[in-house]
């Protein structure tokens, strides 16, 4: 993508201050700012209308919510909202092969040109969930193995649901889907029960109206999920960040269902 028109509003979410981010000419958001300090010149998710106090279980969702409630009204209908993280950055189309801290800034995606405006969304390459090691299944997936021993031999059974059961909350994803809106409930359930890959990381680029629709749907659902689960019983990172991981799967589903989307490269910066 060439820098032809200024229609991309990129927000970079960070849970801590990293001085290098100041050099990248992005809108940096301090995530979880109700309990952390960030530079005054950064944006932060504890200002304006916010849910920053929920950051321990919401993760990047508190920043996405903040963008929705406090920034979206400042943009034009044809603008795209870009979400990236402190280590993951969207790249321009003709980016250099070798990228590092010294040349990252000039390789970052800055705009969506006219020949890509038929896409409402851009996502990273999907993460395949196939190919668990036997030892991993025995250690973390005993209940799933007992319920369906075929997961040992049939990789088509290595679904989004199985992955969530093993690494997050057992049967939590399906339980959460019971309170999802009627338009998406059946489709999302089928998606997680059948798909063996999804678009991970909660990074994406969406046209303004699609970003808004995604936020409305996601936060309505997550709010209902909060009433459905006892968070005091959650232990460890994979469970405590439960709502963040729910949304990560839902973002992938929703964009797949509602958007004409394109897979786009990003760069993982090693700090």
PDB file of N, CA and C in Angstrom, residues 131-211:
ATOM      1  N   UNK A 131      -2.416 -30.044  15.258  1.00  0.00           N
ATOM      2  CA  UNK A 131      -1.111 -30.616  15.559  1.00  0.00           C
ATOM      3  C   UNK A 131      -0.662 -30.530  16.997  1.00  0.00           C
ATOM      4  N   UNK A 132      -1.552 -30.815  17.945  1.00  0.00           N
ATOM      5  CA  UNK A 132      -1.140 -30.848  19.350  1.00  0.00           C
ATOM      6  C   UNK A 132      -0.180 -32.005  19.605  1.00  0.00           C
ATOM      7  N   UNK A 133       0.783 -31.780  20.457  1.00  0.00           N
ATOM      8  CA  UNK A 133       1.628 -32.867  20.905  1.00  0.00           C
ATOM      9  C   UNK A 133       0.840 -33.736  21.879  1.00  0.00           C
ATOM     10  N   UNK A 134       1.119 -35.026  21.848  1.00  0.00           N
ATOM     11  CA  UNK A 134       0.431 -35.970  22.722  1.00  0.00           C
ATOM     12  C   UNK A 134       0.574 -35.557  24.189  1.00  0.00           C
ATOM     13  N   UNK A 135       1.765 -35.126  24.562  1.00  0.00           N
ATOM     14  CA  UNK A 135       2.016 -34.737  25.953  1.00  0.00           C
ATOM     15  C   UNK A 135       1.179 -33.529  26.369  1.00  0.00           C
ATOM     16  N   UNK A 136       0.970 -32.591  25.425  1.00  0.00           N
ATOM     17  CA  UNK A 136       0.173 -31.402  25.709  1.00  0.00           C
ATOM     18  C   UNK A 136      -1.283 -31.765  25.945  1.00  0.00           C
ATOM     19  N   UNK A 137      -1.799 -32.663  25.121  1.00  0.00           N
ATOM     20  CA  UNK A 137      -3.184 -33.098  25.295  1.00  0.00           C
ATOM     21  C   UNK A 137      -3.374 -33.824  26.618  1.00  0.00           C
ATOM     22  N   UNK A 138      -2.404 -34.644  26.989  1.00  0.00           N
ATOM     23  CA  UNK A 138      -2.506 -35.375  28.250  1.00  0.00           C
ATOM     24  C   UNK A 138      -2.437 -34.429  29.451  1.00  0.00           C
ATOM     25  N   UNK A 139      -1.612 -33.400  29.321  1.00  0.00           N
ATOM     26  CA  UNK A 139      -1.416 -32.475  30.432  1.00  0.00           C
ATOM     27  C   UNK A 139      -2.587 -31.515  30.606  1.00  0.00           C
ATOM     28  N   UNK A 140      -3.072 -30.946  29.508  1.00  0.00           N
ATOM     29  CA  UNK A 140      -4.074 -29.885  29.604  1.00  0.00           C
ATOM     30  C   UNK A 140      -5.458 -30.270  29.078  1.00  0.00           C
ATOM     31  N   UNK A 141      -5.530 -31.373  28.315  1.00  0.00           N
ATOM     32  CA  UNK A 141      -6.804 -31.690  27.669  1.00  0.00           C
ATOM     33  C   UNK A 141      -7.431 -32.995  28.102  1.00  0.00           C
ATOM     34  N   UNK A 142      -7.225 -33.389  29.343  1.00  0.00           N
ATOM     35  CA  UNK A 142      -7.732 -34.685  29.791  1.00  0.00           C
ATOM     36  C   UNK A 142      -9.246 -34.799  29.663  1.00  0.00           C
ATOM     37  N   UNK A 143      -9.955 -33.754  30.072  1.00  0.00           N
ATOM     38  CA  UNK A 143     -11.422 -33.807  29.997  1.00  0.00           C
ATOM     39  C   UNK A 143     -11.893 -33.893  28.552  1.00  0.00           C
ATOM     40  N   UNK A 144     -11.210 -33.182  27.673  1.00  0.00           N
ATOM     41  CA  UNK A 144     -11.568 -33.230  26.251  1.00  0.00           C
ATOM     42  C   UNK A 144     -11.256 -34.595  25.661  1.00  0.00           C
ATOM     43  N   UNK A 145     -10.152 -35.192  26.082  1.00  0.00           N
ATOM     44  CA  UNK A 145      -9.782 -36.528  25.614  1.00  0.00           C
ATOM     45  C   UNK A 145     -10.793 -37.578  26.043  1.00  0.00           C
ATOM     46  N   UNK A 146     -11.220 -37.494  27.282  1.00  0.00           N
ATOM     47  CA  UNK A 146     -12.213 -38.441  27.784  1.00  0.00           C
ATOM     48  C   UNK A 146     -13.529 -38.310  27.007  1.00  0.00           C
ATOM     49  N   UNK A 147     -13.881 -37.073  26.713  1.00  0.00           N
ATOM     50  CA  UNK A 147     -15.131 -36.808  26.007  1.00  0.00           C
ATOM     51  C   UNK A 147     -15.058 -37.237  24.550  1.00  0.00           C
ATOM     52  N   UNK A 148     -13.892 -37.064  23.934  1.00  0.00           N
ATOM     53  CA  UNK A 148     -13.731 -37.408  22.516  1.00  0.00           C
ATOM     54  C   UNK A 148     -12.297 -37.835  22.237  1.00  0.00           C
ATOM     55  N   UNK A 149     -11.977 -39.119  22.390  1.00  0.00           N
ATOM     56  CA  UNK A 149     -10.609 -39.621  22.174  1.00  0.00           C
ATOM     57  C   UNK A 149     -10.092 -39.414  20.755  1.00  0.00           C
ATOM     58  N   UNK A 150     -10.990 -39.141  19.807  1.00  0.00           N
ATOM     59  CA  UNK A 150     -10.574 -38.973  18.418  1.00  0.00           C
ATOM     60  C   UNK A 150      -9.659 -37.768  18.221  1.00  0.00           C
ATOM     61  N   UNK A 151      -9.651 -36.842  19.173  1.00  0.00           N
ATOM     62  CA  UNK A 151      -8.795 -35.670  19.006  1.00  0.00           C
ATOM     63  C   UNK A 151      -7.317 -36.056  18.994  1.00  0.00           C
ATOM     64  N   UNK A 152      -6.996 -37.251  19.462  1.00  0.00           N
ATOM     65  CA  UNK A 152      -5.619 -37.735  19.414  1.00  0.00           C
ATOM     66  C   UNK A 152      -5.167 -38.041  17.993  1.00  0.00           C
ATOM     67  N   UNK A 153      -6.111 -38.419  17.144  1.00  0.00           N
ATOM     68  CA  UNK A 153      -5.763 -38.931  15.819  1.00  0.00           C
ATOM     69  C   UNK A 153      -6.310 -38.100  14.661  1.00  0.00           C
ATOM     70  N   UNK A 154      -7.334 -37.310  14.927  1.00  0.00           N
ATOM     71  CA  UNK A 154      -8.027 -36.581  13.861  1.00  0.00           C
ATOM     72  C   UNK A 154      -7.838 -35.080  14.053  1.00  0.00           C
ATOM     73  N   UNK A 155      -6.995 -34.471  13.221  1.00  0.00           N
ATOM     74  CA  UNK A 155      -6.702 -33.045  13.374  1.00  0.00           C
ATOM     75  C   UNK A 155      -7.888 -32.156  13.032  1.00  0.00           C
ATOM     76  N   UNK A 156      -8.883 -32.695  12.348  1.00  0.00           N
ATOM     77  CA  UNK A 156     -10.084 -31.901  12.069  1.00  0.00           C
ATOM     78  C   UNK A 156     -10.870 -31.618  13.352  1.00  0.00           C
ATOM     79  N   UNK A 157     -10.520 -32.333  14.419  1.00  0.00           N
ATOM     80  CA  UNK A 157     -11.147 -32.122  15.725  1.00  0.00           C
ATOM     81  C   UNK A 157     -10.417 -31.047  16.535  1.00  0.00           C
ATOM     82  N   UNK A 158      -9.315 -30.531  16.010  1.00  0.00           N
ATOM     83  CA  UNK A 158      -8.534 -29.521  16.719  1.00  0.00           C
ATOM     84  C   UNK A 158      -9.128 -28.134  16.447  1.00  0.00           C
ATOM     85  N   UNK A 159     -10.291 -27.929  16.964  1.00  0.00           N
ATOM     86  CA  UNK A 159     -11.100 -26.751  16.663  1.00  0.00           C
ATOM     87  C   UNK A 159     -10.823 -25.594  17.614  1.00  0.00           C
ATOM     88  N   UNK A 160     -11.441 -24.465  17.302  1.00  0.00           N
ATOM     89  CA  UNK A 160     -11.356 -23.306  18.184  1.00  0.00           C
ATOM     90  C   UNK A 160     -11.923 -23.652  19.555  1.00  0.00           C
ATOM     91  N   UNK A 161     -13.011 -24.382  19.580  1.00  0.00           N
ATOM     92  CA  UNK A 161     -13.604 -24.810  20.851  1.00  0.00           C
ATOM     93  C   UNK A 161     -12.631 -25.651  21.670  1.00  0.00           C
ATOM     94  N   UNK A 162     -11.999 -26.635  21.049  1.00  0.00           N
ATOM     95  CA  UNK A 162     -11.055 -27.490  21.760  1.00  0.00           C
ATOM     96  C   UNK A 162      -9.904 -26.653  22.319  1.00  0.00           C
ATOM     97  N   UNK A 163      -9.376 -25.766  21.520  1.00  0.00           N
ATOM     98  CA  UNK A 163      -8.274 -24.908  21.950  1.00  0.00           C
ATOM     99  C   UNK A 163      -8.681 -24.084  23.169  1.00  0.00           C
ATOM    100  N   UNK A 164      -9.879 -23.539  23.135  1.00  0.00           N
ATOM    101  CA  UNK A 164     -10.368 -22.720  24.251  1.00  0.00           C
ATOM    102  C   UNK A 164     -10.565 -23.577  25.498  1.00  0.00           C
ATOM    103  N   UNK A 165     -11.110 -24.772  25.313  1.00  0.00           N
ATOM    104  CA  UNK A 165     -11.311 -25.691  26.439  1.00  0.00           C
ATOM    105  C   UNK A 165      -9.990 -26.043  27.113  1.00  0.00           C
ATOM    106  N   UNK A 166      -8.959 -26.232  26.314  1.00  0.00           N
ATOM    107  CA  UNK A 166      -7.665 -26.663  26.838  1.00  0.00           C
ATOM    108  C   UNK A 166      -6.903 -25.523  27.516  1.00  0.00           C
ATOM    109  N   UNK A 167      -6.900 -24.348  26.902  1.00  0.00           N
ATOM    110  CA  UNK A 167      -6.019 -23.285  27.365  1.00  0.00           C
ATOM    111  C   UNK A 167      -6.708 -22.171  28.158  1.00  0.00           C
ATOM    112  N   UNK A 168      -8.026 -22.180  28.175  1.00  0.00           N
ATOM    113  CA  UNK A 168      -8.736 -21.109  28.878  1.00  0.00           C
ATOM    114  C   UNK A 168      -9.742 -21.695  29.877  1.00  0.00           C
ATOM    115  N   UNK A 169     -11.010 -21.661  29.560  1.00  0.00           N
ATOM    116  CA  UNK A 169     -12.024 -22.186  30.482  1.00  0.00           C
ATOM    117  C   UNK A 169     -12.767 -23.331  29.806  1.00  0.00           C
ATOM    118  N   UNK A 170     -12.731 -24.494  30.404  1.00  0.00           N
ATOM    119  CA  UNK A 170     -13.363 -25.671  29.817  1.00  0.00           C
ATOM    120  C   UNK A 170     -14.860 -25.430  29.649  1.00  0.00           C
ATOM    121  N   UNK A 171     -15.336 -25.603  28.419  1.00  0.00           N
ATOM    122  CA  UNK A 171     -16.732 -25.388  28.018  1.00  0.00           C
ATOM    123  C   UNK A 171     -17.192 -23.942  28.228  1.00  0.00           C
ATOM    124  N   UNK A 172     -16.241 -23.055  28.510  1.00  0.00           N
ATOM    125  CA  UNK A 172     -16.596 -21.652  28.736  1.00  0.00           C
ATOM    126  C   UNK A 172     -17.031 -20.928  27.479  1.00  0.00           C
ATOM    127  N   UNK A 173     -16.431 -21.272  26.352  1.00  0.00           N
ATOM    128  CA  UNK A 173     -16.773 -20.611  25.098  1.00  0.00           C
ATOM    129  C   UNK A 173     -18.207 -20.925  24.696  1.00  0.00           C
ATOM    130  N   UNK A 174     -18.580 -22.183  24.763  1.00  0.00           N
ATOM    131  CA  UNK A 174     -19.949 -22.568  24.402  1.00  0.00           C
ATOM    132  C   UNK A 174     -20.969 -21.970  25.373  1.00  0.00           C
ATOM    133  N   UNK A 175     -20.628 -21.917  26.638  1.00  0.00           N
ATOM    134  CA  UNK A 175     -21.528 -21.310  27.623  1.00  0.00           C
ATOM    135  C   UNK A 175     -21.725 -19.830  27.324  1.00  0.00           C
ATOM    136  N   UNK A 176     -20.640 -19.146  26.976  1.00  0.00           N
ATOM    137  CA  UNK A 176     -20.724 -17.721  26.672  1.00  0.00           C
ATOM    138  C   UNK A 176     -21.594 -17.460  25.443  1.00  0.00           C
ATOM    139  N   UNK A 177     -21.528 -18.351  24.474  1.00  0.00           N
ATOM    140  CA  UNK A 177     -22.289 -18.170  23.238  1.00  0.00           C
ATOM    141  C   UNK A 177     -23.792 -18.229  23.490  1.00  0.00           C
ATOM    142  N   UNK A 178     -24.220 -18.848  24.589  1.00  0.00           N
ATOM    143  CA  UNK A 178     -25.659 -18.942  24.882  1.00  0.00           C
ATOM    144  C   UNK A 178     -26.293 -17.570  25.099  1.00  0.00           C
ATOM    145  N   UNK A 179     -25.498 -16.550  25.440  1.00  0.00           N
ATOM    146  CA  UNK A 179     -26.060 -15.219  25.662  1.00  0.00           C
ATOM    147  C   UNK A 179     -25.711 -14.257  24.532  1.00  0.00           C
ATOM    148  N   UNK A 180     -25.168 -14.778  23.442  1.00  0.00           N
ATOM    149  CA  UNK A 180     -24.878 -13.947  22.281  1.00  0.00           C
ATOM    150  C   UNK A 180     -26.180 -13.603  21.560  1.00  0.00           C
ATOM    151  N   UNK A 181     -26.176 -12.530  20.786  1.00  0.00           N
ATOM    152  CA  UNK A 181     -27.380 -12.120  20.065  1.00  0.00           C
ATOM    153  C   UNK A 181     -27.848 -13.223  19.110  1.00  0.00           C
ATOM    154  N   UNK A 182     -29.128 -13.247  18.846  1.00  0.00           N
ATOM    155  CA  UNK A 182     -29.739 -14.329  18.059  1.00  0.00           C
ATOM    156  C   UNK A 182     -29.230 -14.372  16.625  1.00  0.00           C
ATOM    157  N   UNK A 183     -28.847 -13.229  16.070  1.00  0.00           N
ATOM    158  CA  UNK A 183     -28.375 -13.194  14.685  1.00  0.00           C
ATOM    159  C   UNK A 183     -27.057 -13.956  14.512  1.00  0.00           C
ATOM    160  N   UNK A 184     -26.254 -14.027  15.568  1.00  0.00           N
ATOM    161  CA  UNK A 184     -24.921 -14.616  15.454  1.00  0.00           C
ATOM    162  C   UNK A 184     -24.724 -15.898  16.249  1.00  0.00           C
ATOM    163  N   UNK A 185     -25.644 -16.207  17.136  1.00  0.00           N
ATOM    164  CA  UNK A 185     -25.454 -17.319  18.075  1.00  0.00           C
ATOM    165  C   UNK A 185     -25.174 -18.639  17.363  1.00  0.00           C
ATOM    166  N   UNK A 186     -26.016 -19.031  16.437  1.00  0.00           N
ATOM    167  CA  UNK A 186     -25.852 -20.318  15.753  1.00  0.00           C
ATOM    168  C   UNK A 186     -24.609 -20.325  14.868  1.00  0.00           C
ATOM    169  N   UNK A 187     -24.376 -19.219  14.179  1.00  0.00           N
ATOM    170  CA  UNK A 187     -23.226 -19.144  13.273  1.00  0.00           C
ATOM    171  C   UNK A 187     -21.907 -19.182  14.037  1.00  0.00           C
ATOM    172  N   UNK A 188     -21.848 -18.480  15.154  1.00  0.00           N
ATOM    173  CA  UNK A 188     -20.608 -18.463  15.935  1.00  0.00           C
ATOM    174  C   UNK A 188     -20.349 -19.823  16.582  1.00  0.00           C
ATOM    175  N   UNK A 189     -21.401 -20.464  17.057  1.00  0.00           N
ATOM    176  CA  UNK A 189     -21.242 -21.792  17.643  1.00  0.00           C
ATOM    177  C   UNK A 189     -20.703 -22.771  16.603  1.00  0.00           C
ATOM    178  N   UNK A 190     -21.253 -22.726  15.411  1.00  0.00           N
ATOM    179  CA  UNK A 190     -20.768 -23.585  14.333  1.00  0.00           C
ATOM    180  C   UNK A 190     -19.323 -23.254  13.989  1.00  0.00           C
ATOM    181  N   UNK A 191     -19.012 -21.985  13.986  1.00  0.00           N
ATOM    182  CA  UNK A 191     -17.649 -21.515  13.663  1.00  0.00           C
ATOM    183  C   UNK A 191     -16.629 -22.110  14.625  1.00  0.00           C
ATOM    184  N   UNK A 192     -16.899 -22.034  15.929  1.00  0.00           N
ATOM    185  CA  UNK A 192     -15.914 -22.506  16.907  1.00  0.00           C
ATOM    186  C   UNK A 192     -15.881 -24.033  16.998  1.00  0.00           C
ATOM    187  N   UNK A 193     -16.969 -24.680  16.615  1.00  0.00           N
ATOM    188  CA  UNK A 193     -17.018 -26.145  16.668  1.00  0.00           C
ATOM    189  C   UNK A 193     -16.402 -26.796  15.430  1.00  0.00           C
ATOM    190  N   UNK A 194     -16.292 -26.044  14.343  1.00  0.00           N
ATOM    191  CA  UNK A 194     -15.811 -26.623  13.085  1.00  0.00           C
ATOM    192  C   UNK A 194     -14.458 -26.075  12.629  1.00  0.00           C
ATOM    193  N   UNK A 195     -14.186 -24.808  12.872  1.00  0.00           N
ATOM    194  CA  UNK A 195     -12.977 -24.178  12.356  1.00  0.00           C
ATOM    195  C   UNK A 195     -11.738 -24.606  13.151  1.00  0.00           C
ATOM    196  N   UNK A 196     -10.664 -24.864  12.427  1.00  0.00           N
ATOM    197  CA  UNK A 196      -9.401 -25.252  13.055  1.00  0.00           C
ATOM    198  C   UNK A 196      -8.362 -24.128  12.940  1.00  0.00           C
ATOM    199  N   UNK A 197      -8.814 -22.925  12.642  1.00  0.00           N
ATOM    200  CA  UNK A 197      -7.944 -21.756  12.600  1.00  0.00           C
ATOM    201  C   UNK A 197      -8.784 -20.515  12.821  1.00  0.00           C
ATOM    202  N   UNK A 198      -8.124 -19.440  13.228  1.00  0.00           N
ATOM    203  CA  UNK A 198      -8.824 -18.162  13.376  1.00  0.00           C
ATOM    204  C   UNK A 198      -7.802 -17.038  13.268  1.00  0.00           C
ATOM    205  N   UNK A 199      -8.312 -15.817  13.080  1.00  0.00           N
ATOM    206  CA  UNK A 199      -7.445 -14.645  12.999  1.00  0.00           C
ATOM    207  C   UNK A 199      -7.152 -14.187  14.427  1.00  0.00           C
ATOM    208  N   UNK A 200      -5.920 -14.332  14.887  1.00  0.00           N
ATOM    209  CA  UNK A 200      -5.607 -14.103  16.298  1.00  0.00           C
ATOM    210  C   UNK A 200      -5.204 -12.669  16.629  1.00  0.00           C
ATOM    211  N   UNK A 201      -4.895 -12.453  17.894  1.00  0.00           N
ATOM    212  CA  UNK A 201      -4.181 -11.289  18.411  1.00  0.00           C
ATOM    213  C   UNK A 201      -5.037 -10.046  18.614  1.00  0.00           C
ATOM    214  N   UNK A 202      -6.287 -10.055  18.156  1.00  0.00           N
ATOM    215  CA  UNK A 202      -7.153  -8.874  18.273  1.00  0.00           C
ATOM    216  C   UNK A 202      -6.542  -7.650  17.611  1.00  0.00           C
ATOM    217  N   UNK A 203      -5.845  -7.882  16.502  1.00  0.00           N
ATOM    218  CA  UNK A 203      -5.383  -6.771  15.673  1.00  0.00           C
ATOM    219  C   UNK A 203      -6.125  -6.844  14.342  1.00  0.00           C
ATOM    220  N   UNK A 204      -6.568  -5.701  13.867  1.00  0.00           N
ATOM    221  CA  UNK A 204      -7.352  -5.657  12.636  1.00  0.00           C
ATOM    222  C   UNK A 204      -7.465  -4.215  12.164  1.00  0.00           C
ATOM    223  N   UNK A 205      -7.924  -4.060  10.936  1.00  0.00           N
ATOM    224  CA  UNK A 205      -8.231  -2.750  10.372  1.00  0.00           C
ATOM    225  C   UNK A 205      -9.652  -2.828   9.833  1.00  0.00           C
ATOM    226  N   UNK A 206     -10.509  -1.921  10.268  1.00  0.00           N
ATOM    227  CA  UNK A 206     -11.898  -1.933   9.834  1.00  0.00           C
ATOM    228  C   UNK A 206     -12.356  -0.532   9.439  1.00  0.00           C
ATOM    229  N   UNK A 207     -13.191  -0.493   8.438  1.00  0.00           N
ATOM    230  CA  UNK A 207     -13.811   0.770   8.071  1.00  0.00           C
ATOM    231  C   UNK A 207     -14.650   1.258   9.252  1.00  0.00           C
ATOM    232  N   UNK A 208     -14.768   2.555   9.407  1.00  0.00           N
ATOM    233  CA  UNK A 208     -15.355   3.145  10.602  1.00  0.00           C
ATOM    234  C   UNK A 208     -16.685   2.523  10.995  1.00  0.00           C
ATOM    235  N   UNK A 209     -17.636   2.413  10.056  1.00  0.00           N
ATOM    236  CA  UNK A 209     -18.955   1.901  10.432  1.00  0.00           C
ATOM    237  C   UNK A 209     -18.918   0.433  10.822  1.00  0.00           C
ATOM    238  N   UNK A 210     -17.985  -0.333  10.248  1.00  0.00           N
ATOM    239  CA  UNK A 210     -17.837  -1.735  10.627  1.00  0.00           C
ATOM    240  C   UNK A 210     -17.184  -1.853  12.011  1.00  0.00           C
ATOM    241  N   UNK A 211     -16.233  -0.969  12.288  1.00  0.00           N
ATOM    242  CA  UNK A 211     -15.631  -0.948  13.620  1.00  0.00           C
ATOM    243  C   UNK A 211     -16.696  -0.671  14.676  1.00  0.00           C
TER     244      UNK A 211
END
